[in-house]
mmCIF file of C-alpha atoms in Angstrom:
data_model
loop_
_atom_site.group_PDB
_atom_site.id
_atom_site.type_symbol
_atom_site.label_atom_id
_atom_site.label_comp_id
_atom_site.label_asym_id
_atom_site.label_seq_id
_atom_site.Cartn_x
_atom_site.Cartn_y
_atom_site.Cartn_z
ATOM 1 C CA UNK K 1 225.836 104.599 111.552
ATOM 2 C CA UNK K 2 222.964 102.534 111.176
ATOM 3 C CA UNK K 3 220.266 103.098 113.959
ATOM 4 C CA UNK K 4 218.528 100.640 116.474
ATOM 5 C CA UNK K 5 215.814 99.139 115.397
ATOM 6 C CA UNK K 6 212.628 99.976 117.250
ATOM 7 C CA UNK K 7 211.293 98.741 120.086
ATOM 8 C CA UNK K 8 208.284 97.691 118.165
ATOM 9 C CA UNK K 9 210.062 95.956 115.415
ATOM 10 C CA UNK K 10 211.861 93.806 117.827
ATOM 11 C CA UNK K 11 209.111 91.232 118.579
ATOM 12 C CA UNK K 12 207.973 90.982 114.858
ATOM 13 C CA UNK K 13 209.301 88.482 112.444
ATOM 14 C CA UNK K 14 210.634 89.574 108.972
ATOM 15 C CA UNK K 15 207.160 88.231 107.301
ATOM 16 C CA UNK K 16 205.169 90.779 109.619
ATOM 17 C CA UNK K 17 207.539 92.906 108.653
ATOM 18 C CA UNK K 18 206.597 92.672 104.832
ATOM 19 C CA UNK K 19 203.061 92.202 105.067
ATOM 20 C CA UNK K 20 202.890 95.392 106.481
ATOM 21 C CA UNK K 21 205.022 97.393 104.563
ATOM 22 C CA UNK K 22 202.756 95.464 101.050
ATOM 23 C CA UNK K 23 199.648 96.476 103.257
ATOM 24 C CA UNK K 24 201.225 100.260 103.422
ATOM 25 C CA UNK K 25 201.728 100.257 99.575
ATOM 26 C CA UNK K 26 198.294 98.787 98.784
ATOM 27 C CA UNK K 27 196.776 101.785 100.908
ATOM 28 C CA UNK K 28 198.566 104.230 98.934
ATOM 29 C CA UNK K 29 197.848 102.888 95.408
ATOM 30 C CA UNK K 30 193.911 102.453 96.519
ATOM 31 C CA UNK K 31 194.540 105.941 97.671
ATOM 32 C CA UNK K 32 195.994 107.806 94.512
ATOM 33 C CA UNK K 33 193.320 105.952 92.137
ATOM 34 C CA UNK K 34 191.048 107.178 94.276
ATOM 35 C CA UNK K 35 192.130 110.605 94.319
ATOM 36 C CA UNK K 36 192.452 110.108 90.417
ATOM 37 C CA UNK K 37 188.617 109.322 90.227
ATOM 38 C CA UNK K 38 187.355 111.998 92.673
ATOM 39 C CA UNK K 39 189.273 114.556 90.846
ATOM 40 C CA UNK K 40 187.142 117.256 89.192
ATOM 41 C CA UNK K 41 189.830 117.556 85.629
ATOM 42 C CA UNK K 42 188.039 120.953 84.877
ATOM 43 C CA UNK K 43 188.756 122.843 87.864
ATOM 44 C CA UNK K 44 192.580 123.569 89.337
ATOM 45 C CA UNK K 45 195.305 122.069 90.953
ATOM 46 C CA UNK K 46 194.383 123.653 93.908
ATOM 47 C CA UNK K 47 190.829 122.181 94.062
ATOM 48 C CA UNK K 48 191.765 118.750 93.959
ATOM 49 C CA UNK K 49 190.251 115.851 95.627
ATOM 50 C CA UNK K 50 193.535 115.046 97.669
ATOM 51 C CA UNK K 51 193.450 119.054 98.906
ATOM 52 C CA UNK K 52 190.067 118.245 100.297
ATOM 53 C CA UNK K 53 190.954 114.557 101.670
ATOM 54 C CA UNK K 54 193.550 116.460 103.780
ATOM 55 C CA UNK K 55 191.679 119.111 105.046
ATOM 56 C CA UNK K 56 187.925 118.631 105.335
ATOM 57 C CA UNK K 57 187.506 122.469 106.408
ATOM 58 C CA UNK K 58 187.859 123.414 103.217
ATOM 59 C CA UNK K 59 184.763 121.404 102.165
ATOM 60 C CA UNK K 60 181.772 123.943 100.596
ATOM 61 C CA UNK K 61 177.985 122.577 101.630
ATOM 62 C CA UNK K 62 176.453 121.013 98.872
ATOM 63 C CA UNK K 63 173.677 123.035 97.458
ATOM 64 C CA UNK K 64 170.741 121.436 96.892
ATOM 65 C CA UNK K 65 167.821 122.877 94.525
ATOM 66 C CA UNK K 66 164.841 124.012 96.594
ATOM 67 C CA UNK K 67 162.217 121.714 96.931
ATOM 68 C CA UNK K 68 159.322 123.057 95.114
ATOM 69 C CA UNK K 69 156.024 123.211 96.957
ATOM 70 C CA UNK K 70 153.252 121.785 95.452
ATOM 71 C CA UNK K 71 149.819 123.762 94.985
ATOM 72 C CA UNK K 72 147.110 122.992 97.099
ATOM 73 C CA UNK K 73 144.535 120.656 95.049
ATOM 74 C CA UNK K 74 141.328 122.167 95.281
ATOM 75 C CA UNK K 75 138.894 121.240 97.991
ATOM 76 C CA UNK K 76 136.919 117.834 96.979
ATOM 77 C CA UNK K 77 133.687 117.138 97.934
ATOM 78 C CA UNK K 78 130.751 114.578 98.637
ATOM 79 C CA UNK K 79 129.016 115.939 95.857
ATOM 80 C CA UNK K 80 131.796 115.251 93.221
ATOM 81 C CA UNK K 81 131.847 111.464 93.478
ATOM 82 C CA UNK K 82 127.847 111.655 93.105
ATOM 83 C CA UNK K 83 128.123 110.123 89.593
ATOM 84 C CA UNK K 84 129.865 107.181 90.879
ATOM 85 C CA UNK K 85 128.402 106.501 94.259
ATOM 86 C CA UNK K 86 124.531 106.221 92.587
ATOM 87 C CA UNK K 87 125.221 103.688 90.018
ATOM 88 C CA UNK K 88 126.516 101.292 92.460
ATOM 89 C CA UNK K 89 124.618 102.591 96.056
ATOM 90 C CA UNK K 90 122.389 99.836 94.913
ATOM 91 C CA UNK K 91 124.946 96.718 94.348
ATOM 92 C CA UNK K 92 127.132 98.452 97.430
ATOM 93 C CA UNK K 93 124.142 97.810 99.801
ATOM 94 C CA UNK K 94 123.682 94.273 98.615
ATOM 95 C CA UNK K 95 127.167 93.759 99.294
ATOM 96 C CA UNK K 96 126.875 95.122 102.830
ATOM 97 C CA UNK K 97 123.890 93.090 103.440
ATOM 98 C CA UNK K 98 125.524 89.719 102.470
ATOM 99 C CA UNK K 99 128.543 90.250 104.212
ATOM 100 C CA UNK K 100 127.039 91.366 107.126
ATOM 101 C CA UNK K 101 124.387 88.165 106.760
ATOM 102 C CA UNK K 102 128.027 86.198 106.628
ATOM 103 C CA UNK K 103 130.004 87.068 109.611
ATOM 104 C CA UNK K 104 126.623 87.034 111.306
ATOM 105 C CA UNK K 105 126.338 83.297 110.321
ATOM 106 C CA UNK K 106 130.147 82.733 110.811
ATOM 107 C CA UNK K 107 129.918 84.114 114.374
ATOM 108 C CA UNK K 108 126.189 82.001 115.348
ATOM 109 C CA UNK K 109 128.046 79.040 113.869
ATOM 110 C CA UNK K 110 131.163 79.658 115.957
ATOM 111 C CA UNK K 111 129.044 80.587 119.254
ATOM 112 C CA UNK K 112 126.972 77.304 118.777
ATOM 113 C CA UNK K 113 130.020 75.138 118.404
ATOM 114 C CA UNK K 114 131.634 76.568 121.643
ATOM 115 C CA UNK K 115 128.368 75.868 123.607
ATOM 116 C CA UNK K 116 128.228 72.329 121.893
ATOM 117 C CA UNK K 117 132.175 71.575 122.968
ATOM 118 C CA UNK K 118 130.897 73.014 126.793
ATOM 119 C CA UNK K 119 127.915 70.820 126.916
ATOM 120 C CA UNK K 120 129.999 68.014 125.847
ATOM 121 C CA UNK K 121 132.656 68.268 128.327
ATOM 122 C CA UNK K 122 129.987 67.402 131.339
ATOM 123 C CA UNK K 123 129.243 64.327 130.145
ATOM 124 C CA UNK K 124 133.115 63.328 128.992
ATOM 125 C CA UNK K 125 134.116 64.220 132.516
ATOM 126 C CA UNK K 126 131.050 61.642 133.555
ATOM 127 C CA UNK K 127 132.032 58.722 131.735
ATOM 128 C CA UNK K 128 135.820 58.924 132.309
ATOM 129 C CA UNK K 129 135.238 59.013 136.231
ATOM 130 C CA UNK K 130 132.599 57.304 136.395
ATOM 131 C CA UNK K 131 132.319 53.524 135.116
ATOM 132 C CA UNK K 132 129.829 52.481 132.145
ATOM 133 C CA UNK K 133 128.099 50.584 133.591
ATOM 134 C CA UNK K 134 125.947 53.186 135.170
ATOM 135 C CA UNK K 135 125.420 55.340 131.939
ATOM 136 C CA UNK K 136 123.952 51.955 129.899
ATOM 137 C CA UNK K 137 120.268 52.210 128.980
ATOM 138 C CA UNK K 138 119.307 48.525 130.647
ATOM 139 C CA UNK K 139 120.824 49.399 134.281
ATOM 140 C CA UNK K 140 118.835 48.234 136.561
ATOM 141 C CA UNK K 141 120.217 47.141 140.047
ATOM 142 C CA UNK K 142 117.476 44.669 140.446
ATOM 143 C CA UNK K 143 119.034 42.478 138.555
ATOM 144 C CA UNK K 144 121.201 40.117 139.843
ATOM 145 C CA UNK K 145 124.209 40.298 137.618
ATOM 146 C CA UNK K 146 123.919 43.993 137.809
ATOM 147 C CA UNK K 147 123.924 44.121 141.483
ATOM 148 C CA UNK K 148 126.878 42.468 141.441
ATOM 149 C CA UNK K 149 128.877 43.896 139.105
ATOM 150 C CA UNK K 150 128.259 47.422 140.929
ATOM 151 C CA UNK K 151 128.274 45.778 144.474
ATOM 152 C CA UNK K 152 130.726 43.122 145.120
ATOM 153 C CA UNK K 153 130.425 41.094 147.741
ATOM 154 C CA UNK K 154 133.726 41.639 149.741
ATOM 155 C CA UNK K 155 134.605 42.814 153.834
ATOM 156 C CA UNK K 156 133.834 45.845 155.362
ATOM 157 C CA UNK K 157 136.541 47.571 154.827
ATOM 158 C CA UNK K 158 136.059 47.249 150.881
ATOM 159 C CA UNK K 159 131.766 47.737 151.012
ATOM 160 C CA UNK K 160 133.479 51.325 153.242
ATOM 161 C CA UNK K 161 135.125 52.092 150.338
ATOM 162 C CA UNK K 162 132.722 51.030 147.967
ATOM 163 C CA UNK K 163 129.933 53.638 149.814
ATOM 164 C CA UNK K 164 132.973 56.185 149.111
ATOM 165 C CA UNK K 165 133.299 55.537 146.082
ATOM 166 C CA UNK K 166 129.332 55.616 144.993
ATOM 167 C CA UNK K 167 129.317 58.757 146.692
ATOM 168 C CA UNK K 168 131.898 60.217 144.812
ATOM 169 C CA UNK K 169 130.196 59.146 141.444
ATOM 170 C CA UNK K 170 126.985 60.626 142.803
ATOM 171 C CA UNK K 171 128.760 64.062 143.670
ATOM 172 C CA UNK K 172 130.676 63.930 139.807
ATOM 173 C CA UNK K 173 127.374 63.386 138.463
ATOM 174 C CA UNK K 174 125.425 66.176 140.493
ATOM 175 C CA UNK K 175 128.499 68.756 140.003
ATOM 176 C CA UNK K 176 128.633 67.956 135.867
ATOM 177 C CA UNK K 177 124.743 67.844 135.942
ATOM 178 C CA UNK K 178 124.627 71.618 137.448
ATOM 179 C CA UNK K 179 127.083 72.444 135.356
ATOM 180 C CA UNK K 180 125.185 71.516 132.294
ATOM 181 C CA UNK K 181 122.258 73.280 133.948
ATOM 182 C CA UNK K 182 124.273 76.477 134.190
ATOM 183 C CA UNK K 183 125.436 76.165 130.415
ATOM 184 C CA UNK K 184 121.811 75.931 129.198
ATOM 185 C CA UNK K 185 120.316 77.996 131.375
ATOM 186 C CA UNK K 186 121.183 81.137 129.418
ATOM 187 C CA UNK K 187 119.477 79.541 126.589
ATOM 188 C CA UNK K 188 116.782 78.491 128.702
ATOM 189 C CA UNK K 189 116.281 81.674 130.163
ATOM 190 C CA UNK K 190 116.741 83.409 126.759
ATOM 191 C CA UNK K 191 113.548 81.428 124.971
ATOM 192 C CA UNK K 192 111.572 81.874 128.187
ATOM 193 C CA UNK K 193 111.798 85.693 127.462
ATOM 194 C CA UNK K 194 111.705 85.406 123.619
ATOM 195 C CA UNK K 195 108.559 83.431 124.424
ATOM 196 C CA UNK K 196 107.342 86.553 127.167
ATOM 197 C CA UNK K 197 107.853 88.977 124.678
ATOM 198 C CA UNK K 198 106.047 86.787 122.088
ATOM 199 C CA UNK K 199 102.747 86.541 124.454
ATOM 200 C CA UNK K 200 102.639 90.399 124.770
ATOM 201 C CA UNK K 201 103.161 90.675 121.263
ATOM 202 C CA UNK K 202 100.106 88.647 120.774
ATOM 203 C CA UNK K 203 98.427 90.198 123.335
ATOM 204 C CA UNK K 204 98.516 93.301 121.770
ATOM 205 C CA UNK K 205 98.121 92.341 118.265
ATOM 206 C CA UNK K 206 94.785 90.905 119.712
ATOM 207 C CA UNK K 207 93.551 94.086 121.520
ATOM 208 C CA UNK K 208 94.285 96.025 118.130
ATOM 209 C CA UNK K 209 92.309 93.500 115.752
ATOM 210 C CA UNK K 210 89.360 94.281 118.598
ATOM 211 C CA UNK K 211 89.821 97.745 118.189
ATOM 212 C CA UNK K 212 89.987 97.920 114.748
ATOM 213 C CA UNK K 213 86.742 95.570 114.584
ATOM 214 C CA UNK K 214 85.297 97.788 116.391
ATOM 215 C CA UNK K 215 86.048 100.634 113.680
ATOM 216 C CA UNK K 216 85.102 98.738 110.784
ATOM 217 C CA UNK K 217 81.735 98.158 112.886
ATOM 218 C CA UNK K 218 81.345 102.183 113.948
ATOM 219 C CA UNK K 219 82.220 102.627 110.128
ATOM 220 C CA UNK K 220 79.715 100.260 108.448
ATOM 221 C CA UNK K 221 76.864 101.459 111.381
ATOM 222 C CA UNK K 222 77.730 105.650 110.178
ATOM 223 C CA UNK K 223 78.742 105.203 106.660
ATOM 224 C CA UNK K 224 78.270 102.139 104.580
ATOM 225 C CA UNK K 225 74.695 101.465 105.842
ATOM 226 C CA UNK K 226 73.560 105.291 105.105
ATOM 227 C CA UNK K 227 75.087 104.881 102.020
ATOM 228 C CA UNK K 228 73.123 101.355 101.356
ATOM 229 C CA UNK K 229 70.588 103.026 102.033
ATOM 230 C CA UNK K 230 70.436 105.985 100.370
ATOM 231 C CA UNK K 231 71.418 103.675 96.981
ATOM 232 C CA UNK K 232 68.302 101.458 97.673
ATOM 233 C CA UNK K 233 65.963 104.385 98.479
ATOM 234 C CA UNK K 234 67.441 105.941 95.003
ATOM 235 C CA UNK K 235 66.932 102.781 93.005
ATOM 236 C CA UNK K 236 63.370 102.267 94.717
ATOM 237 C CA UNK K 237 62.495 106.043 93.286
ATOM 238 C CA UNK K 238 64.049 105.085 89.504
ATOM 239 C CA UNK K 239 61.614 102.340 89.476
ATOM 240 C CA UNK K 240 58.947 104.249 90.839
ATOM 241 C CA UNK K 241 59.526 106.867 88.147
ATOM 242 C CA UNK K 242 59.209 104.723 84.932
ATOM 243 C CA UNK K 243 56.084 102.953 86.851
ATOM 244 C CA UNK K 244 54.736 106.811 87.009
ATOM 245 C CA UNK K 245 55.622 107.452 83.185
ATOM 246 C CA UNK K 246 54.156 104.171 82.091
ATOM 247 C CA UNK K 247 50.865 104.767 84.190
ATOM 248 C CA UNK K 248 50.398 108.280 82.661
ATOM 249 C CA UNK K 249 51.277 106.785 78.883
ATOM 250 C CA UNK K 250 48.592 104.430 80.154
ATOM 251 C CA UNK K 251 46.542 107.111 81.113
ATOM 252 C CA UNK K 252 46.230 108.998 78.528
ATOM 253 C CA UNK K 253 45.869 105.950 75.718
ATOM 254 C CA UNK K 254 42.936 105.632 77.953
ATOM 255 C CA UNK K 255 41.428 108.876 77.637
ATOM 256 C CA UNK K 256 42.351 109.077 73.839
ATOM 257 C CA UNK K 257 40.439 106.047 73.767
ATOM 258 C CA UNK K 258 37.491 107.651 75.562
ATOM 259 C CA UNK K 259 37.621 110.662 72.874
ATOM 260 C CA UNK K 260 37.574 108.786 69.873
ATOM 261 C CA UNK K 261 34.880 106.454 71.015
ATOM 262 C CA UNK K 262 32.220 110.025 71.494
ATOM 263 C CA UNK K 263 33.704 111.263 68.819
ATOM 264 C CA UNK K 264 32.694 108.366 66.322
ATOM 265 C CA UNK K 265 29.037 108.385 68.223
ATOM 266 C CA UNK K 266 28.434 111.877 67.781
ATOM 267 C CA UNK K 267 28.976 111.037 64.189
ATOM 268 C CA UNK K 268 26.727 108.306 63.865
ATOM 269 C CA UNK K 269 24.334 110.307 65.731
ATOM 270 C CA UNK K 270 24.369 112.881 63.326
ATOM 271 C CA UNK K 271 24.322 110.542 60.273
ATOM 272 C CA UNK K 272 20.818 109.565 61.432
ATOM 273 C CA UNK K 273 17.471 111.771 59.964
ATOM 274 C CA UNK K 274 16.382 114.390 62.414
ATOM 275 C CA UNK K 275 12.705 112.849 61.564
ATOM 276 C CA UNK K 276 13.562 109.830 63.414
ATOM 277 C CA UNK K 277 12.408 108.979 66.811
ATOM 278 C CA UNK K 278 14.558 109.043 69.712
ATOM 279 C CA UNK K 279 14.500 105.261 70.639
ATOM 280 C CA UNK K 280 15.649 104.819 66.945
ATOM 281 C CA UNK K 281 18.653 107.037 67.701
ATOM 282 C CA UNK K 282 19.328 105.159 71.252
ATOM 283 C CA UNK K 283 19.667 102.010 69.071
ATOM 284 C CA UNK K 284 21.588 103.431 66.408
ATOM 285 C CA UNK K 285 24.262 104.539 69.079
ATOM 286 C CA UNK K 286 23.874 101.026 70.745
ATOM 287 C CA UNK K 287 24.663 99.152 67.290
ATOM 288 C CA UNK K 288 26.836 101.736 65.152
ATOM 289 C CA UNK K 289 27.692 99.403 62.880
ATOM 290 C CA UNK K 290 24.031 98.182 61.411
ATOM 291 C CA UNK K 291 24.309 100.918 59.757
ATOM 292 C CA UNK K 292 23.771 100.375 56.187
ATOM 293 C CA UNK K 293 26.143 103.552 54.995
ATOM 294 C CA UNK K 294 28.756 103.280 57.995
ATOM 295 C CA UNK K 295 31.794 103.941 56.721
ATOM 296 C CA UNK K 296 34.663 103.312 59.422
ATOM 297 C CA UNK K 297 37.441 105.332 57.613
ATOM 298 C CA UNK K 298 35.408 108.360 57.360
ATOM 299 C CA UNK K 299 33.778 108.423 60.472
ATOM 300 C CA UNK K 300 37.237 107.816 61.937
ATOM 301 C CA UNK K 301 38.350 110.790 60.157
ATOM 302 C CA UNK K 302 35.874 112.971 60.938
ATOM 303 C CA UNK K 303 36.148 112.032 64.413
ATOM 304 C CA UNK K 304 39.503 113.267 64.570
ATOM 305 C CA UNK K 305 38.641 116.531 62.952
ATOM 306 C CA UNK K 306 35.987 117.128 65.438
ATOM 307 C CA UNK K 307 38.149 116.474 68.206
#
């Protein structure tokens, strides 16, 4: 006897039915040529990969190989990258130096811009509040068509609102005027004390160039003037010395002089008879050379033996 169907079969319809029972086969072929892959053919029945789909107890943990440990490297120091870092400490610091001189630039250039964008905003805000005509470089109220054009002629109620409105231009003005005050001010304030510190600067540059006049004046007064001194007094005795060596050279020409002139009368004297008188001998000294057998090379000769 054939038996009920189930109560879960009764709502499907006969294509459920056969989807399911193609999806049921398709699960089991995947299944079985998986179990055909997995399988390990060396090892036994018993070890198969369907014995350890169905129970996963059975499963061994996978042994892994132990991680080997590496050696510490050996300890590195400053001193080993010494080769490298000289060579290029040089180029490294010009590097430094011009990037540094860069980002300083970038940021001056960046600072100044955002000051010049604040300053400008004052006097946007001016002239879109307040009309052009009072910002133009020939406004004078004076003039007639001026006058006008600024004050209207109209009732009280509009001149009212007119004062207002004047009013509120002056107060724009004065508020965006202080504000461009406050913006430079910083500046302002900043080249007032640049130009402080400048002044001391100078001042004391000033009291050292005294000082060290000063110096250079104790110094020339102890020191260079001795020392001028002492080469003048020193050239003053070289001078005097060769004037001493030339007088005595002088000197004793002289007296060489003195000997050869008694020694040639003392011959002459003796060349004369011993009969003769003694005026004749005074006059033969007086004139040596009337002397009818004066000989100049002898008695010059035998002056020098004699003396």
């Amino acid at each position: 006897m054939d038996s009920p169907p189930s109560q879960q079969s009764w709502g499907r319809s006969p294509t459920s039915l056969s989807s399911s029972a193609s999806l049921s086969k398709s699960n089991s072929d995947s299944i079985q040529s998986l179990s055909s892959i997995l399988n390990n053919p060396h090892a036994s029945d018993a070890a198969s990969w369907g014995a350890w789909w169905s129970s996963a107890t059975a499963v061994a943990p996978p042994e892994f190989a132990p991680i080997a440990v590496a050696k510490a490297a050996s300890e590195v120091s400053r001193s080993d990258f010494h080769n490298y870092v000289v060579p290029i400490a040089e180029a490294y610091h010009r590097f430094e130096d011009i990037r540094n001189h860069t980002s300083k630039e970038q940021i001056n250039d960046l600072a100044n811009a955002a000051a010049a964008s604040g300053q400008g905003e004052a006097l946007v805000a001016c002239l879109r509040e307040v009309p052009a005509l009072y910002f133009k470089e020939d406004f004078r109220l004076e003039d007639g068509a001026t006058f006008r054009a600024a004050c209207p002629f109209a009732n009280v109620a509009e001149n009212l609102a007119l004062q207002e409105k004047l009013s509120h231009y002056l107060d724009v003005v004065e508020l965006h005027l202080v504000k461009e005050i406050s913006l430079r001010s910083s500046s302002f304030f900043e080249a007032q004390g640049q130009l402080q510190d400048l002044d001391a600067k100078i001042l004391h540059g000033c009291t050292q160039i005294r000082h060290l006049k000063d110096t250079i004046r104790l110094l020339d007064a102890d020191l260079v003037h001795d020392a001028r001194q002492i080469q003048e007094l020193n050239g003053t005795r070289t001078n005097l010395l060769a004037l001493l060596q030339k007088l005595r050279l002088i000197f004793y020409v002289n007296q060489a002089l003195s000997a050869l002139k008694l020694a040639y009368l003392h011959v002459h004297i003796n060349t004369i008879p011993s009969e003769a008188t003694l005026p004749s001998r005074l006059e033969v000294a007086d004139h040596p050379n009337s002397s009818k057998k004066c000989h100049p090379e002898k008695d010059l000769a035998s002056a020098l033996e004699l003396s």
